[in-house]
């Protein structure tokens, strides 16, 4: 598929007004997206577990204007409170998706959004937020073109979500979602995420992810700036090659239920992501002392108990603790007893792998 296929033919129906609501999850990358080209094209393919509890619910109300607006007309609120601060990001998103959603200037929109996770918890809301908004917009497009297939709907939702935030492309459908072209993955694309098409062992079903909120403050360096620093980075080529190789290795790991292989690959990806930050110019560190304390505790506990608990990191100080469902009772005990003390206000969120976004009526 090329971008042209996402430019619609003239619509067959017209709709004056309505509203639509979607709940869309966050996701946690196993092979990380870090570095991008023009137009939100990833520098390397990535894959993530879809989360279940960490999600955004967005309601989009729309009303046709008497004549097309010159500019985009919208209001946005978070938890019932108008959020002027979100407007520039949404405006940029609308500008990027306008060629693919030509109805955007014909309507006035009210966007009401709320997150299931605590405010400023440091959990990225861009993946869940942008995917929820993309799905609502696709719902409008489906009203204008009712013949659209479900497959195209999801694919274009992911395509649009990507233009809002790269990782959002992986938050539409499926438990394990890959985004970015990879020679070993049939159907993979830089333009949208796909459900992982190969066999996945049942040990990965309902895999658990407890998110330890180590630092809820504002990050010193945004992901946008971090991605940008991968241009002219001394190790970028090796890093991008490594991501491709790791995706290839994951195929047999997933198929065979190779938990040791999984742990080694996932932890290495997390540390490589942060190594890229530390070796950028300018360099920066997003981990905090407690991030390292937690990592060391996880390693010691895994060694002592022979459980399969491991960690991954996103672009911040928080730690995602990953473990199979059959170890849930013991690992949750370990988290409460030994790790919660390293979290800000003792806060953590138990989550697990989900299936993707849902329409809510
Ligand atoms: C470290 O998707 O937030 O979480 O495309 O600029 O919005 P933008 O970046 P974003 O980057 C996420 C980076 C990451 C790794 C990942 O999710 O793959």
Coordinates of C-alpha atoms and ligand atoms in Angstrom, one line a residue:
X1 CA 0.0 0.0 0.0
X2 CA 1.1 3.5 -0.7
X3 CA -0.1 6.7 0.9
X4 CA -2.3 7.4 -2.2
X5 CA -4.6 4.6 -1.2
X6 CA -5.5 6.5 1.9
X7 CA -6.8 9.5 -0.1
X8 CA -10.6 8.9 -0.3
X9 CA -12.7 9.0 -3.5
X10 CA -15.6 11.4 -3.3
X11 CA -17.9 10.3 -0.4
X12 CA -21.2 8.6 -1.2
X13 CA -23.1 9.9 1.9
X14 CA -23.4 13.2 3.8
X15 CA -23.8 13.5 7.5
X16 CA -24.8 16.8 9.3
X17 CA -23.8 15.9 12.9
X18 CA -23.2 13.2 15.4
X19 CA -20.8 11.9 18.0
X20 CA -18.6 8.8 18.4
X21 CA -16.5 7.4 21.3
X22 CA -13.5 5.1 21.4
X23 CA -11.4 3.7 24.1
X24 CA -7.8 3.1 23.0
X25 CA -4.9 1.6 24.9
X26 CA -1.3 2.5 25.5
X27 CA 1.3 0.0 24.4
X28 CA 4.8 -0.9 25.5
X29 CA 7.5 -1.5 22.9
X30 CA 9.7 -4.7 23.1
X31 CA 11.8 -3.6 20.1
X32 CA 11.9 0.2 20.3
X33 CA 11.1 2.9 17.8
X34 CA 13.8 5.6 18.3
X35 CA 14.6 7.7 15.3
X36 CA 12.5 8.7 12.4
X37 CA 12.5 10.1 8.8
X38 CA 10.2 12.8 7.2
X39 CA 6.5 12.2 7.5
X40 CA 6.6 10.0 10.6
X41 CA 8.4 7.2 8.8
X42 CA 10.3 5.1 11.4
X43 CA 14.0 4.6 11.1
X44 CA 13.6 1.0 12.2
X45 CA 10.7 -1.4 12.7
X46 CA 9.3 -1.9 16.3
X47 CA 6.9 -4.2 18.0
X48 CA 4.8 -3.8 21.2
X49 CA 2.5 -5.5 23.6
X50 CA -0.9 -3.7 23.7
X51 CA -1.9 -2.7 27.2
X52 CA -5.3 -3.2 28.7
X53 CA -5.8 -0.8 31.7
X54 CA -3.8 2.2 30.6
X55 CA -6.1 3.8 28.1
X56 CA -7.7 7.0 26.8
X57 CA -11.4 7.4 26.2
X58 CA -12.2 10.1 23.6
X59 CA -15.6 11.4 22.5
X60 CA -15.7 13.3 19.3
X61 CA -18.8 15.4 18.5
X62 CA -19.1 16.9 15.1
X63 CA -21.4 19.4 13.4
X64 CA -21.3 20.5 9.8
X65 CA -20.6 24.2 9.3
X66 CA -22.7 26.2 6.8
X67 CA -19.7 26.5 4.6
X68 CA -16.2 25.0 4.8
X69 CA -14.0 26.7 7.4
X70 CA -10.7 28.3 6.3
X71 CA -9.0 26.8 9.3
X72 CA -9.7 23.7 11.5
X73 CA -12.4 24.4 14.0
X74 CA -12.3 22.5 17.2
X75 CA -12.3 22.6 21.0
X76 CA -10.6 20.1 23.3
X77 CA -11.1 19.2 26.9
X78 CA -9.4 16.8 29.3
X79 CA -11.6 15.4 32.1
X80 CA -14.3 18.0 31.4
X81 CA -11.8 21.0 31.5
X82 CA -10.9 23.0 28.4
X83 CA -7.3 22.4 27.5
X84 CA -6.0 25.2 25.3
X85 CA -2.5 23.7 25.8
X86 CA -3.4 20.6 23.7
X87 CA -4.5 22.7 20.7
X88 CA -1.2 23.2 18.9
X89 CA -0.6 19.4 18.9
X90 CA -4.1 18.7 17.6
X91 CA -3.8 21.4 14.9
X92 CA -0.5 19.9 13.7
X93 CA -2.2 16.5 13.6
X94 CA -5.2 17.8 11.6
X95 CA -2.8 19.5 9.2
X96 CA -1.0 16.2 8.6
X97 CA -4.1 14.1 8.2
X98 CA -6.1 16.7 6.1
X99 CA -5.0 15.3 2.7
X100 CA -6.5 11.9 3.8
X101 CA -9.6 13.3 5.6
X102 CA -10.8 16.1 3.3
X103 CA -14.0 16.5 5.4
X104 CA -12.0 18.0 8.3
X105 CA -12.6 21.6 7.3
X106 CA -16.3 21.1 6.8
X107 CA -17.1 20.4 10.5
X108 CA -16.7 21.9 13.9
X109 CA -15.4 19.3 16.4
X110 CA -15.6 19.0 20.2
X111 CA -13.0 16.5 21.5
X112 CA -13.5 15.3 25.0
X113 CA -10.8 13.1 26.4
X114 CA -9.9 11.3 29.6
X115 CA -7.1 9.0 30.6
X116 CA -7.4 5.9 32.9
X117 CA -3.9 6.5 34.3
X118 CA -3.1 9.3 36.8
X119 CA -2.4 12.8 35.5
X120 CA 1.2 13.5 34.8
X121 CA 2.2 10.0 35.8
X122 CA 4.9 10.1 33.2
X123 CA 3.0 7.5 31.2
X124 CA 2.9 8.4 27.6
X125 CA -0.6 9.4 26.6
X126 CA 0.2 10.2 23.0
X127 CA -0.2 6.6 21.8
X128 CA -3.6 6.1 23.4
X129 CA -4.7 9.6 22.8
X130 CA -3.8 9.9 19.2
X131 CA -5.1 6.4 18.3
X132 CA -8.4 7.2 20.0
X133 CA -8.8 10.4 18.1
X134 CA -7.8 8.7 14.8
X135 CA -10.4 6.0 15.4
X136 CA -13.1 8.6 16.0
X137 CA -12.2 10.4 12.8
X138 CA -12.3 7.1 10.9
X139 CA -15.8 6.5 12.3
X140 CA -16.9 9.7 10.7
X141 CA -15.3 8.7 7.5
X142 CA -17.1 5.3 7.7
X143 CA -20.4 7.2 8.0
X144 CA -19.5 9.1 4.8
X145 CA -18.4 5.8 3.0
X146 CA -20.4 2.9 4.6
X147 CA -18.9 0.4 2.1
X148 CA -15.5 0.6 3.8
X149 CA -14.2 -2.8 4.9
X150 CA -13.2 -3.4 8.6
X151 CA -9.7 -4.2 7.5
X152 CA -9.3 -0.9 5.7
X153 CA -10.8 1.0 8.7
X154 CA -8.2 -0.4 11.1
X155 CA -5.4 0.1 8.7
X156 CA -6.2 3.7 8.0
X157 CA -6.8 4.4 11.7
X158 CA -3.3 3.2 12.3
X159 CA -2.0 5.2 9.4
X160 CA -3.6 8.4 10.8
X161 CA -2.6 7.6 14.4
X162 CA 1.0 7.3 13.2
X163 CA 0.8 10.9 11.8
X164 CA -0.1 12.0 15.4
X165 CA 2.5 10.0 17.2
X166 CA 4.5 7.1 15.8
X167 CA 3.9 4.7 18.7
X168 CA 0.1 5.4 18.3
X169 CA 0.2 3.3 15.1
X170 CA 0.6 0.3 17.3
X171 CA -2.5 0.9 19.5
X172 CA -5.4 0.0 17.2
X173 CA -5.9 -3.7 17.0
X174 CA -4.2 -6.8 18.3
X175 CA -2.1 -7.9 21.3
X176 CA 1.2 -7.8 19.6
X177 CA 1.6 -5.2 17.0
X178 CA 4.5 -4.5 14.6
X179 CA 5.0 -1.2 12.8
X180 CA 7.8 -0.7 10.3
X181 CA 9.0 -2.5 7.3
X182 CA 11.0 -5.7 8.1
X183 CA 12.1 -8.2 5.5
X184 CA 11.2 -11.1 7.8
X185 CA 7.6 -10.0 8.5
X186 CA 5.1 -10.4 5.8
X187 CA 2.7 -7.5 5.3
X188 CA 4.8 -5.1 7.5
X189 CA 4.8 -1.5 6.6
X190 CA 6.3 1.8 7.6
X191 CA 2.8 3.4 7.1
X192 CA 0.8 1.5 9.7
X193 CA 0.9 -1.2 12.3
X194 CA -0.1 -4.8 11.7
X195 CA -1.1 -7.6 14.1
X196 CA 2.0 -9.9 14.4
X197 CA 1.3 -12.5 11.8
X198 CA 3.2 -15.5 13.2
X199 CA 2.6 -18.1 15.8
X200 CA 2.9 -16.9 19.4
X201 CA 3.2 -19.4 22.2
X202 CA 0.5 -19.4 24.9
X203 CA 3.0 -18.3 27.6
X204 CA 2.8 -14.8 26.1
X205 CA -1.0 -14.7 26.4
X206 CA -2.2 -12.1 29.0
X207 CA 1.5 -11.3 29.7
X208 CA 1.7 -9.0 32.7
X209 CA 3.1 -5.5 32.8
X210 CA 3.3 -3.6 36.1
X211 CA 4.3 0.0 35.5
X212 CA 6.4 1.5 38.4
X213 CA 5.9 5.2 38.6
X214 CA 9.4 6.3 39.5
X215 CA 9.3 9.9 38.5
X216 CA 6.2 11.7 37.5
X217 CA 7.9 15.0 36.7
X218 CA 8.2 16.6 33.3
X219 CA 10.9 14.9 31.2
X220 CA 13.9 17.1 30.5
X221 CA 14.0 16.0 26.9
X222 CA 10.9 15.2 24.8
X223 CA 10.7 12.1 22.6
X224 CA 10.5 14.4 19.6
X225 CA 13.9 15.9 20.4
X226 CA 15.3 12.4 21.2
X227 CA 14.2 11.0 17.9
X228 CA 15.8 13.9 16.1
X229 CA 19.1 13.3 17.8
X230 CA 19.3 9.9 16.0
X231 CA 20.2 11.9 12.8
X232 CA 24.0 12.1 12.8
X233 CA 24.2 9.8 15.8
X234 CA 27.5 7.9 15.8
X235 CA 25.8 4.5 16.4
X236 CA 22.5 5.0 14.5
X237 CA 23.3 2.6 11.7
X238 CA 24.3 -0.2 14.1
X239 CA 21.2 0.5 16.2
X240 CA 18.8 0.4 13.3
X241 CA 20.4 -2.9 12.0
X242 CA 20.1 -4.3 15.5
X243 CA 16.4 -3.6 15.6
X244 CA 15.9 -5.5 12.4
X245 CA 18.0 -8.4 13.7
X246 CA 16.1 -8.4 17.0
X247 CA 12.7 -8.6 15.2
X248 CA 14.0 -11.6 13.3
X249 CA 15.2 -13.3 16.5
X250 CA 11.8 -12.7 18.1
X251 CA 10.1 -15.0 15.6
X252 CA 11.4 -18.2 17.1
X253 CA 11.3 -16.8 20.7
X254 CA 7.6 -16.1 20.3
X255 CA 6.9 -19.4 18.5
X256 CA 8.8 -21.6 21.0
X257 CA 7.8 -19.7 24.2
X258 CA 11.5 -19.0 24.8
X259 CA 11.3 -16.9 27.9
X260 CA 15.0 -16.6 28.5
X261 CA 15.5 -15.5 24.9
X262 CA 12.7 -13.0 25.4
X263 CA 14.2 -11.5 28.6
X264 CA 17.6 -11.1 27.1
X265 CA 16.3 -9.4 24.0
X266 CA 13.8 -7.1 25.7
X267 CA 16.2 -5.9 28.4
X268 CA 18.9 -5.3 25.9
X269 CA 16.5 -3.2 23.8
X270 CA 15.5 -1.1 26.8
X271 CA 19.1 -0.4 27.7
X272 CA 20.1 0.3 24.1
X273 CA 17.3 2.9 23.9
X274 CA 18.8 4.7 26.9
X275 CA 22.3 4.1 25.6
X276 CA 21.3 6.0 22.5
X277 CA 20.2 8.9 24.6
X278 CA 23.4 8.9 26.6
X279 CA 25.5 8.9 23.4
X280 CA 23.6 11.6 21.5
X281 CA 25.0 15.1 21.2
X282 CA 23.7 16.7 23.3
X283 CA 23.6 13.7 25.6
X284 CA 21.0 13.2 28.3
X285 CA 19.9 10.7 30.9
X286 CA 16.2 10.0 31.6
X287 CA 16.8 7.2 34.1
X288 CA 16.8 8.2 37.8
X289 CA 18.7 6.5 40.7
X290 CA 15.6 4.5 41.6
X291 CA 15.3 3.2 38.0
X292 CA 18.7 1.6 38.5
X293 CA 17.8 0.3 42.0
X294 CA 14.7 -1.4 40.6
X295 CA 16.7 -2.9 37.7
X296 CA 19.2 -4.4 40.1
X297 CA 16.5 -5.7 42.4
X298 CA 14.8 -7.4 39.4
X299 CA 18.0 -9.1 38.4
X300 CA 18.8 -10.3 41.9
X301 CA 15.2 -11.6 42.4
X302 CA 15.2 -13.4 39.1
X303 CA 18.5 -15.0 39.9
X304 CA 17.3 -16.1 43.3
X305 CA 13.9 -17.3 42.4
X306 CA 14.4 -18.5 38.8
X307 CA 11.2 -16.7 37.9
X308 CA 10.9 -14.9 34.5
X309 CA 10.5 -11.4 35.6
X310 CA 12.2 -8.7 33.5
X311 CA 12.0 -5.0 32.8
X312 CA 11.7 -2.6 29.9
X313 CA 11.8 1.2 29.8
X314 CA 10.1 3.8 27.7
X315 CA 11.5 7.3 27.2
X316 CA 11.5 8.2 30.9
X317 CA 12.4 7.0 34.4
X318 CA 9.5 4.6 34.9
X319 CA 10.0 0.9 34.8
X320 CA 7.7 -1.6 33.1
X321 CA 8.0 -5.0 34.9
X322 CA 7.1 -7.8 32.6
X323 CA 6.2 -11.4 33.7
X324 CA 4.2 -14.3 32.6
X325 CA 0.7 -14.7 34.0
X326 CA 1.5 -18.0 35.8
X327 CA 4.0 -16.1 37.9
X328 CA 1.6 -13.2 38.8
X329 CA 1.0 -14.1 42.4
X330 CA 4.7 -14.3 43.4
X331 CA 5.9 -11.4 41.3
X332 CA 3.1 -9.1 42.5
X333 CA 4.2 -9.9 46.0
X334 CA 7.8 -9.0 45.1
X335 CA 6.7 -5.7 43.6
X336 CA 4.7 -4.7 46.7
X337 CA 7.4 -5.8 49.1
X338 CA 10.6 -4.7 47.3
X339 CA 9.9 -2.4 44.5
X340 CA 7.0 -0.1 45.5
X341 CA 9.4 1.7 47.9
X342 CA 11.3 3.0 44.9
X343 CA 8.2 4.5 43.3
X344 CA 7.0 8.1 43.8
X345 CA 4.4 8.0 46.5
X346 CA 4.6 4.2 46.3
X347 CA 2.6 4.2 43.1
X348 CA 2.4 1.5 40.4
X349 CA -0.2 0.2 38.0
X350 CA -0.9 -3.5 37.3
X351 CA -1.6 -4.0 33.7
X352 CA -1.6 -6.8 31.2
X353 CA -1.7 -7.4 27.5
X354 CA -5.0 -6.4 25.9
X355 CA -6.6 -6.8 22.5
X356 CA -6.7 -3.3 21.2
X357 CA -9.1 -0.3 20.9
X358 CA -12.9 -0.6 21.3
X359 CA -15.8 1.5 20.2
X360 CA -17.9 2.6 23.1
X361 CA -21.5 3.5 22.7
Ligands
LIG1 C1 10.7 5.3 23.5 O1 5.7 7.7 19.5 O2 6.2 9.2 21.5 O3 8.3 5.0 23.6 O4 6.4 9.8 16.9 O5 7.5 11.7 18.0 O6 5.2 11.0 18.8 P1 6.6 10.6 18.2 O7 7.3 9.6 19.2 P2 6.7 8.5 20.2 O8 8.0 7.7 20.5 C2 8.0 6.6 21.4 C3 9.3 6.2 21.7 C4 9.5 5.0 22.7 C5 9.6 3.7 22.0 C6 8.4 3.1 21.4 O9 7.3 3.2 21.8 O10 8.7 2.3 20.4

